[in-house]
Amino acid sequence: MKQYQELAGFLSLRPNQQTEFDRIKHLIQAAHLQSGFRTYDAPLIYRADALLAKSGGETDKQVYQLEKGDAKLALRFDLTVPLALFVAGNQRELAFPLKISQINKVYRGEKTGKGRLREFYQCDADVIARGTLPLEYDAECIALVDTIYSQLFAGRAEFVIRLANRKLLTGFLESLGLGESALKVRKVIDDAEKISAADFQAELQKYGVSAGQFDQIKNFIELRGDADSVFAKLDQLDITTPDFLTGIAELKTLTSNLQTRQVKNVILDLAIVRGLDYYTGTVFETNIKGSESYGSIMSGGRYDNLVSNYSSEKFEGVGASIGLSRLYQVLVELGLIQPEAQTRLGVDLLFLPIGDDPAAYQAASAFAIASAKLAQASGQTTDILFADRSLSKKMEYANKSGAKNVAVIGDQEVQSQTYQVKPL
């Protein structure tokens, strides 16, 4: 018989691994709810023309598309575009600013690699306003992720949130006179950390970037550090394009607000661009120190025009997304979670009915069922092993399943209507 091979890029977890995965997911969701974000569950499949209205470029290449009859359909590639569609279709009934939490799977047909999957969970927290959305909400989304990571790592690992503004880069490239090549140059800059310095320069040369312009671009995207030092260097560039000046002003407002919120794990890093095409201002990514090879496990930014594809009204939004599947893999690699360790990840109490004959076993099973219901009513998680096995084999199962405690139910327990709990 031919052995089944799982598809590359699709994560399959065993029950003990899934238990730890779910614990992290619940921690993130609890933080979202505590900050006033309300849950929403987006559909998995959309009409392709609606889902891809504001994508283009690399995004189109990554989307899983399918057909049903004459309908051209697509799987959601993120949770932000589906949210924009939801807002456009329900704007009369919604209260704005709308704060939404989504934790769902998304699908991207990209090249797989370390920490890079084709099916993965995203944990999104988004704020959308009718009209103007104050920059304080950009800060709130970043502060929310800072809180989640601080709780999750509890000082056992360090992380950094790398912050930039797309308007800064747009204004800078405009000052170089790159014209229509600027969008393609921006894409190359977004990939700069994934390719060699020689390949980076070669890619830029394809779009007409001269040696002098290359040096300026290289120096620009290498600007990173604390806000005061980066702003001082930006002022020295003496660039006066409108986008550049607006980008600086927005970054200064944002960093001031983050200081008010006492968010300390932030640096300015002008290499941050974000690959998706709908971002318009604030952009940010997060790396865990020591595991940079995984890339960003949290990212997000400002999207002021996304809903405009589906509504004549103006909506501005900002969001932060944690790549939960990638985050899980990083935590395992760092040893911050150990789902394979002999920790008790199973039910609180496992009942093991036994009997020398069918009638005795049936009576033991009935008492186990009644006892399990009472234990569940008191808040415990329970299970019952219905199997024609020896007690030693049942205990072997109990240990392998990760149950925290067991209760053997035999004739004596049935007669006394009591049982003893044995910890494992």
Short mmCIF file of C-alpha atoms in Angstrom, two decimals:
data_model
loop_
_atom_site.label_atom_id
_atom_site.label_comp_id
_atom_site.label_asym_id
_atom_site.label_seq_id
_atom_site.Cartn_x
_atom_site.Cartn_y
_atom_site.Cartn_z
CA MET A 1 0.00 0.00 0.00
CA LYS A 2 1.36 3.43 -0.97
CA GLN A 3 2.16 5.59 2.05
CA TYR A 4 0.27 8.88 2.26
CA GLN A 5 2.42 12.02 2.17
CA GLU A 6 1.03 15.26 3.52
CA LEU A 7 1.04 18.36 1.34
CA ALA A 8 3.98 20.69 1.89
CA GLY A 9 3.12 23.82 3.82
CA PHE A 10 0.14 22.38 5.71
CA LEU A 11 0.70 21.97 9.44
CA SER A 12 -0.64 18.81 11.10
CA LEU A 13 -0.44 18.69 14.91
CA ARG A 14 -0.84 15.75 17.27
CA PRO A 15 -3.29 16.17 20.17
CA ASN A 16 -0.66 17.17 22.75
CA GLN A 17 0.77 19.71 20.31
CA GLN A 18 -2.70 21.00 19.51
CA THR A 19 -3.39 21.52 23.21
CA GLU A 20 -0.44 23.92 23.48
CA PHE A 21 -1.38 25.57 20.18
CA ASP A 22 -4.90 26.20 21.47
CA ARG A 23 -3.58 27.59 24.76
CA ILE A 24 -1.62 30.25 22.86
CA LYS A 25 -4.61 30.99 20.62
CA HIS A 26 -6.86 31.49 23.65
CA LEU A 27 -4.29 33.80 25.28
CA ILE A 28 -4.29 36.00 22.17
CA GLN A 29 -8.07 36.02 21.90
CA ALA A 30 -8.43 36.92 25.58
CA ALA A 31 -6.10 39.90 25.09
CA HIS A 32 -8.15 41.04 22.09
CA LEU A 33 -11.40 40.85 24.04
CA GLN A 34 -9.89 42.61 27.04
CA SER A 35 -9.00 45.57 24.81
CA GLY A 36 -12.52 45.90 23.44
CA PHE A 37 -12.17 43.96 20.16
CA ARG A 38 -15.24 41.91 19.21
CA THR A 39 -15.10 38.61 17.34
CA TYR A 40 -16.12 38.06 13.72
CA ASP A 41 -15.81 34.93 11.55
CA ALA A 42 -15.20 35.57 7.85
CA PRO A 43 -16.20 33.16 5.05
CA LEU A 44 -13.44 31.01 3.55
CA ILE A 45 -14.42 31.37 -0.12
CA TYR A 46 -15.21 34.57 -2.05
CA ARG A 47 -15.81 35.62 -5.61
CA ALA A 48 -12.34 36.13 -7.04
CA ASP A 49 -13.09 39.59 -8.47
CA ALA A 50 -14.20 40.86 -5.04
CA LEU A 51 -11.32 39.34 -3.08
CA LEU A 52 -8.64 40.53 -5.52
CA ALA A 53 -9.99 44.02 -6.24
CA LYS A 54 -7.13 45.72 -4.37
CA SER A 55 -4.39 43.14 -4.64
CA GLY A 56 -2.30 42.82 -7.78
CA GLY A 57 1.40 41.98 -8.00
CA GLU A 58 2.63 39.13 -5.80
CA THR A 59 -0.68 38.84 -3.99
CA ASP A 60 -2.50 37.59 -7.11
CA LYS A 61 0.15 34.92 -7.63
CA GLN A 62 -0.28 33.57 -4.10
CA VAL A 63 -4.07 33.27 -4.06
CA TYR A 64 -5.67 29.83 -4.41
CA GLN A 65 -8.31 30.18 -7.12
CA LEU A 66 -10.97 27.67 -8.15
CA GLU A 67 -14.08 27.41 -10.30
CA LYS A 68 -17.61 26.17 -9.62
CA GLY A 69 -19.57 26.17 -12.83
CA ASP A 70 -19.08 29.60 -14.38
CA ALA A 71 -18.16 31.22 -11.06
CA LYS A 72 -14.53 32.12 -10.45
CA LEU A 73 -13.78 31.80 -6.74
CA ALA A 74 -10.80 32.28 -4.42
CA LEU A 75 -9.75 31.26 -0.92
CA ARG A 76 -9.10 34.14 1.47
CA PHE A 77 -5.36 34.99 1.55
CA ASP A 78 -5.64 37.23 4.60
CA LEU A 79 -8.36 38.44 6.98
CA THR A 80 -8.19 42.17 6.18
CA VAL A 81 -9.80 42.13 2.74
CA PRO A 82 -12.71 39.94 3.97
CA LEU A 83 -13.18 42.43 6.81
CA ALA A 84 -13.34 45.29 4.30
CA LEU A 85 -16.02 43.42 2.36
CA PHE A 86 -17.96 42.83 5.59
CA VAL A 87 -17.78 46.51 6.53
CA ALA A 88 -18.91 47.64 3.08
CA GLY A 89 -21.89 45.29 3.16
CA ASN A 90 -22.99 46.09 6.72
CA GLN A 91 -21.97 49.73 7.21
CA ARG A 92 -25.49 50.92 8.09
CA GLU A 93 -25.77 48.51 11.04
CA LEU A 94 -22.23 48.85 12.45
CA ALA A 95 -20.95 51.27 15.10
CA PHE A 96 -17.71 53.05 14.20
CA PRO A 97 -14.90 52.96 15.01
CA LEU A 98 -15.33 49.21 14.65
CA LYS A 99 -12.89 47.04 16.60
CA ILE A 100 -12.81 43.45 15.30
CA SER A 101 -10.89 40.33 16.37
CA GLN A 102 -10.47 37.46 13.91
CA ILE A 103 -8.57 34.20 14.51
CA ASN A 104 -8.85 32.04 11.41
CA LYS A 105 -6.95 30.07 8.80
CA VAL A 106 -5.80 31.71 5.58
CA TYR A 107 -4.25 30.26 2.43
CA ARG A 108 -1.30 31.44 0.33
CA GLY A 109 0.31 29.46 -2.46
CA GLU A 110 3.81 30.75 -1.79
CA LYS A 111 7.13 28.94 -1.52
CA THR A 112 7.35 26.97 1.71
CA GLY A 113 10.27 27.25 4.07
CA LYS A 114 11.24 27.52 7.70
CA GLY A 115 8.18 28.91 9.46
CA ARG A 116 6.48 29.67 6.12
CA LEU A 117 3.30 27.69 5.45
CA ARG A 118 0.54 27.67 2.85
CA GLU A 119 -2.26 27.11 5.35
CA PHE A 120 -1.86 28.97 8.62
CA TYR A 121 -3.71 30.77 11.38
CA GLN A 122 -3.75 34.55 11.56
CA CYS A 123 -4.84 36.39 14.68
CA ASP A 124 -6.00 39.83 13.55
CA ALA A 125 -7.06 42.85 15.55
CA ASP A 126 -8.42 45.63 13.30
CA VAL A 127 -9.97 49.04 13.82
CA ILE A 128 -12.00 50.67 11.02
CA ALA A 129 -13.55 54.13 11.12
CA ARG A 130 -16.05 55.87 8.88
CA GLY A 131 -14.11 58.91 7.72
CA THR A 132 -10.92 59.65 9.63
CA LEU A 133 -9.24 57.18 12.00
CA PRO A 134 -6.93 58.86 14.56
CA LEU A 135 -3.34 57.61 14.78
CA GLU A 136 -3.99 56.64 18.40
CA TYR A 137 -5.54 53.44 17.03
CA ASP A 138 -2.29 52.58 15.22
CA ALA A 139 -0.61 52.82 18.61
CA GLU A 140 -3.33 50.73 20.25
CA CYS A 141 -2.81 47.86 17.81
CA ILE A 142 0.97 47.91 18.32
CA ALA A 143 0.58 48.13 22.11
CA LEU A 144 -1.82 45.18 22.01
CA VAL A 145 0.78 42.95 20.36
CA ASP A 146 3.42 44.19 22.80
CA THR A 147 1.13 43.11 25.66
CA ILE A 148 0.47 39.69 24.11
CA TYR A 149 4.14 38.93 23.55
CA SER A 150 5.11 40.18 26.99
CA GLN A 151 2.56 37.79 28.53
CA LEU A 152 3.53 34.92 26.29
CA PHE A 153 7.30 35.17 26.72
CA ALA A 154 7.29 36.34 30.37
CA GLY A 155 10.90 37.52 30.06
CA ARG A 156 12.13 34.22 28.60
CA ALA A 157 12.71 35.65 25.11
CA GLU A 158 13.19 39.12 23.64
CA PHE A 159 11.28 40.59 20.74
CA VAL A 160 11.40 43.84 18.81
CA ILE A 161 8.66 45.67 16.89
CA ARG A 162 10.14 47.33 13.79
CA LEU A 163 8.14 50.38 12.78
CA ALA A 164 8.07 52.53 9.62
CA ASN A 165 5.69 54.50 7.42
CA ARG A 166 5.09 53.83 3.73
CA LYS A 167 4.64 57.51 2.97
CA LEU A 168 8.24 58.09 4.02
CA LEU A 169 9.53 55.60 1.46
CA THR A 170 7.13 56.85 -1.22
CA GLY A 171 8.30 60.43 -0.71
CA PHE A 172 11.95 59.36 -0.63
CA LEU A 173 11.68 57.43 -3.92
CA GLU A 174 9.86 60.39 -5.46
CA SER A 175 12.77 62.63 -4.49
CA LEU A 176 15.07 60.31 -6.46
CA GLY A 177 12.98 60.85 -9.60
CA LEU A 178 12.24 57.15 -10.18
CA GLY A 179 8.80 57.81 -11.65
CA GLU A 180 6.77 54.73 -12.58
CA SER A 181 9.60 52.41 -11.46
CA ALA A 182 9.06 53.40 -7.83
CA LEU A 183 6.46 50.66 -7.14
CA LYS A 184 8.76 47.94 -8.47
CA VAL A 185 11.68 49.37 -6.53
CA ARG A 186 9.57 49.28 -3.36
CA LYS A 187 8.92 45.57 -3.91
CA VAL A 188 12.64 44.90 -4.24
CA ILE A 189 13.26 46.83 -1.02
CA ASP A 190 10.69 44.67 0.74
CA ASP A 191 12.77 41.61 -0.24
CA ALA A 192 16.12 43.17 0.65
CA GLU A 193 16.63 41.10 3.81
CA LYS A 194 15.88 37.85 1.96
CA ILE A 195 18.52 38.22 -0.78
CA SER A 196 22.24 38.97 -0.97
CA ALA A 197 23.57 42.53 -1.29
CA ALA A 198 24.75 41.79 -4.84
CA ASP A 199 21.34 40.44 -5.89
CA PHE A 200 19.66 43.43 -4.25
CA GLN A 201 21.71 45.85 -6.34
CA ALA A 202 21.21 43.79 -9.49
CA GLU A 203 17.44 43.76 -9.02
CA LEU A 204 17.34 47.53 -8.56
CA GLN A 205 19.45 48.07 -11.67
CA LYS A 206 16.76 46.29 -13.69
CA TYR A 207 14.45 49.22 -12.94
CA GLY A 208 16.89 51.93 -13.89
CA VAL A 209 18.42 52.64 -10.47
CA SER A 210 21.85 54.22 -10.96
CA ALA A 211 24.88 53.55 -8.75
CA GLY A 212 24.36 56.88 -6.99
CA GLN A 213 20.67 56.20 -6.42
CA PHE A 214 21.50 52.73 -5.12
CA ASP A 215 23.80 54.18 -2.48
CA GLN A 216 21.07 56.57 -1.37
CA ILE A 217 18.50 53.76 -1.18
CA LYS A 218 20.88 51.52 0.74
CA ASN A 219 21.66 54.25 3.25
CA PHE A 220 17.97 55.04 3.65
CA ILE A 221 16.78 51.51 4.42
CA GLU A 222 19.67 51.00 6.85
CA LEU A 223 18.29 53.74 9.08
CA ARG A 224 17.12 52.04 12.26
CA GLY A 225 17.22 52.60 15.99
CA ASP A 226 15.48 54.73 18.60
CA ALA A 227 13.08 57.42 17.40
CA ASP A 228 15.21 60.47 18.26
CA SER A 229 18.31 59.25 16.41
CA VAL A 230 16.37 58.18 13.29
CA PHE A 231 14.38 61.42 13.11
CA ALA A 232 17.63 63.40 13.40
CA LYS A 233 19.10 61.52 10.41
CA LEU A 234 15.91 61.94 8.39
CA ASP A 235 15.98 65.69 8.96
CA GLN A 236 19.50 65.78 7.54
CA LEU A 237 18.25 64.37 4.22
CA ASP A 238 16.45 67.66 3.54
CA ILE A 239 13.66 66.02 1.52
CA THR A 240 10.53 68.13 1.07
CA THR A 241 8.16 65.93 -0.94
CA PRO A 242 4.64 65.98 0.60
CA ASP A 243 4.52 62.23 1.31
CA PHE A 244 7.91 62.30 3.02
CA LEU A 245 6.93 65.16 5.33
CA THR A 246 3.56 63.57 6.11
CA GLY A 247 5.26 60.27 6.88
CA ILE A 248 7.64 61.91 9.37
CA ALA A 249 4.79 63.75 11.06
CA GLU A 250 2.72 60.56 11.41
CA LEU A 251 5.68 58.60 12.76
CA LYS A 252 6.40 61.28 15.35
CA THR A 253 2.79 61.28 16.52
CA LEU A 254 2.76 57.48 16.67
CA THR A 255 6.03 57.10 18.58
CA SER A 256 4.91 59.74 21.08
CA ASN A 257 1.69 57.82 21.68
CA LEU A 258 3.59 54.56 22.12
CA GLN A 259 5.78 56.24 24.73
CA THR A 260 2.64 57.34 26.55
CA ARG A 261 1.49 53.71 26.51
CA GLN A 262 4.92 52.65 27.83
CA VAL A 263 5.63 50.37 24.87
CA LYS A 264 9.40 49.87 25.00
CA ASN A 265 10.05 47.07 22.49
CA VAL A 266 9.86 49.37 19.44
CA ILE A 267 12.51 50.70 17.07
CA LEU A 268 12.19 52.69 13.84
CA ASP A 269 13.40 50.64 10.88
CA LEU A 270 13.03 52.08 7.38
CA ALA A 271 13.62 48.69 5.74
CA ILE A 272 10.08 47.72 6.72
CA VAL A 273 7.77 48.00 3.70
CA ARG A 274 5.20 45.13 3.95
CA GLY A 275 4.48 43.18 0.79
CA LEU A 276 0.70 43.47 0.60
CA ASP A 277 -0.39 46.26 -1.68
CA TYR A 278 -3.10 47.90 0.40
CA TYR A 279 -0.98 49.53 3.14
CA THR A 280 -0.87 53.32 2.98
CA GLY A 281 0.94 54.66 6.08
CA THR A 282 2.08 52.97 9.30
CA VAL A 283 3.70 49.56 8.75
CA PHE A 284 5.33 47.29 11.33
CA GLU A 285 6.83 43.84 11.76
CA THR A 286 7.98 41.86 14.79
CA ASN A 287 10.98 39.57 15.16
CA ILE A 288 12.03 37.37 18.04
CA LYS A 289 15.69 37.90 18.82
CA GLY A 290 17.64 34.75 18.04
CA SER A 291 14.98 33.46 15.63
CA GLU A 292 15.15 36.10 12.91
CA SER A 293 15.34 33.35 10.27
CA TYR A 294 11.61 32.81 10.77
CA GLY A 295 10.96 36.35 9.60
CA SER A 296 8.14 38.40 11.05
CA ILE A 297 5.59 36.64 13.27
CA MET A 298 3.52 39.77 13.73
CA SER A 299 2.89 42.46 11.19
CA GLY A 300 0.36 45.03 10.18
CA GLY A 301 -0.29 48.62 9.34
CA ARG A 302 -2.61 51.33 8.13
CA TYR A 303 -4.92 50.89 5.13
CA ASP A 304 -6.88 54.04 4.34
CA ASN A 305 -8.34 53.08 0.95
CA LEU A 306 -9.14 49.37 1.16
CA VAL A 307 -12.92 49.63 1.60
CA SER A 308 -13.10 52.17 -1.26
CA ASN A 309 -13.21 49.25 -3.71
CA TYR A 310 -16.55 48.18 -2.26
CA SER A 311 -18.14 51.41 -0.98
CA SER A 312 -18.47 55.03 -2.09
CA GLU A 313 -17.89 56.17 1.52
CA LYS A 314 -14.43 56.69 2.95
CA PHE A 315 -13.22 54.23 5.59
CA GLU A 316 -9.80 54.22 7.22
CA GLY A 317 -8.39 51.24 9.05
CA VAL A 318 -5.41 49.81 10.88
CA GLY A 319 -4.66 46.29 12.03
CA ALA A 320 -2.12 43.98 13.62
CA SER A 321 -1.84 40.33 12.65
CA ILE A 322 0.01 37.56 14.50
CA GLY A 323 1.03 34.55 12.43
CA LEU A 324 0.01 31.95 15.01
CA SER A 325 1.27 28.87 13.13
CA ARG A 326 4.71 30.43 12.68
CA LEU A 327 4.71 31.70 16.26
CA TYR A 328 4.00 28.17 17.52
CA GLN A 329 6.97 26.77 15.58
CA VAL A 330 9.28 29.48 16.95
CA LEU A 331 8.17 28.83 20.53
CA VAL A 332 8.88 25.10 20.13
CA GLU A 333 12.32 25.79 18.64
CA LEU A 334 13.20 28.17 21.48
CA GLY A 335 12.04 25.64 24.08
CA LEU A 336 9.46 28.08 25.44
CA ILE A 337 6.81 25.40 25.03
CA GLN A 338 7.42 21.64 25.12
CA PRO A 339 4.32 19.82 23.86
CA GLU A 340 6.31 16.58 23.53
CA ALA A 341 7.46 16.61 27.16
CA GLN A 342 5.84 14.32 29.73
CA THR A 343 3.56 17.05 30.95
CA ARG A 344 -0.04 16.14 31.61
CA LEU A 345 -1.92 17.73 28.74
CA GLY A 346 -4.91 15.40 28.72
CA VAL A 347 -8.15 15.31 30.70
CA ASP A 348 -8.31 16.01 34.43
CA LEU A 349 -9.78 12.59 35.21
CA LEU A 350 -9.82 9.36 33.16
CA PHE A 351 -12.18 6.58 34.29
CA LEU A 352 -11.11 2.96 33.69
CA PRO A 353 -14.06 0.55 34.09
CA ILE A 354 -13.08 -3.11 34.57
CA GLY A 355 -15.01 -6.36 35.19
CA ASP A 356 -14.49 -10.13 35.26
CA ASP A 357 -17.60 -10.75 33.16
CA PRO A 358 -19.86 -8.74 30.83
CA ALA A 359 -22.41 -7.93 33.55
CA ALA A 360 -19.74 -6.66 35.95
CA TYR A 361 -18.10 -4.61 33.22
CA GLN A 362 -21.46 -3.12 32.22
CA ALA A 363 -22.17 -2.12 35.84
CA ALA A 364 -18.70 -0.56 36.14
CA SER A 365 -19.22 1.34 32.89
CA ALA A 366 -22.58 2.69 34.06
CA PHE A 367 -21.05 3.93 37.32
CA ALA A 368 -18.14 5.49 35.39
CA ILE A 369 -20.60 7.36 33.16
CA ALA A 370 -22.55 8.71 36.14
CA SER A 371 -19.33 9.68 37.95
CA ALA A 372 -17.96 11.44 34.85
CA LYS A 373 -21.12 13.57 34.60
CA LEU A 374 -20.75 14.65 38.24
CA ALA A 375 -17.07 15.46 37.73
CA GLN A 376 -17.89 17.53 34.64
CA ALA A 377 -20.54 19.41 36.58
CA SER A 378 -17.83 20.44 39.05
CA GLY A 379 -15.67 21.85 36.22
CA GLN A 380 -13.35 18.92 35.51
CA THR A 381 -12.60 17.50 32.08
CA THR A 382 -13.18 13.76 31.91
CA ASP A 383 -12.93 10.73 29.67
CA ILE A 384 -13.82 7.05 29.93
CA LEU A 385 -11.80 4.26 28.34
CA PHE A 386 -14.27 1.69 27.01
CA ALA A 387 -12.01 -1.17 25.92
CA ASP A 388 -11.64 -4.90 26.50
CA ARG A 389 -8.10 -4.68 27.80
CA SER A 390 -6.17 -5.67 30.89
CA LEU A 391 -5.76 -3.09 33.62
CA SER A 392 -2.05 -2.78 32.83
CA LYS A 393 -2.88 -2.01 29.19
CA LYS A 394 -5.43 0.56 30.30
CA MET A 395 -2.87 2.23 32.57
CA GLU A 396 -0.44 2.29 29.66
CA TYR A 397 -3.06 4.15 27.63
CA ALA A 398 -3.69 6.55 30.52
CA ASN A 399 -0.02 7.52 30.67
CA LYS A 400 0.30 7.87 26.91
CA SER A 401 -2.87 9.97 26.62
CA GLY A 402 -1.56 12.54 29.11
CA ALA A 403 -4.44 12.19 31.58
CA LYS A 404 -3.70 13.97 34.85
CA ASN A 405 -5.56 11.49 37.09
CA VAL A 406 -7.22 8.10 36.76
CA ALA A 407 -10.00 6.30 38.64
CA VAL A 408 -10.31 2.54 38.30
CA ILE A 409 -13.96 1.42 38.51
CA GLY A 410 -14.52 -2.24 39.46
CA ASP A 411 -16.89 -4.33 41.59
CA GLN A 412 -15.79 -2.70 44.85
CA GLU A 413 -16.34 0.83 43.52
CA VAL A 414 -19.76 -0.13 42.14
CA GLN A 415 -20.79 -1.65 45.49
CA SER A 416 -19.61 1.34 47.56
CA GLN A 417 -20.54 3.96 44.95
CA THR A 418 -17.17 5.60 45.59
CA TYR A 419 -13.84 5.65 43.80
CA GLN A 420 -10.25 6.72 44.44
CA VAL A 421 -8.43 9.22 42.25
CA LYS A 422 -4.85 8.31 41.39
CA PRO A 423 -2.59 11.11 40.08
CA LEU A 424 -0.27 10.34 37.15
#
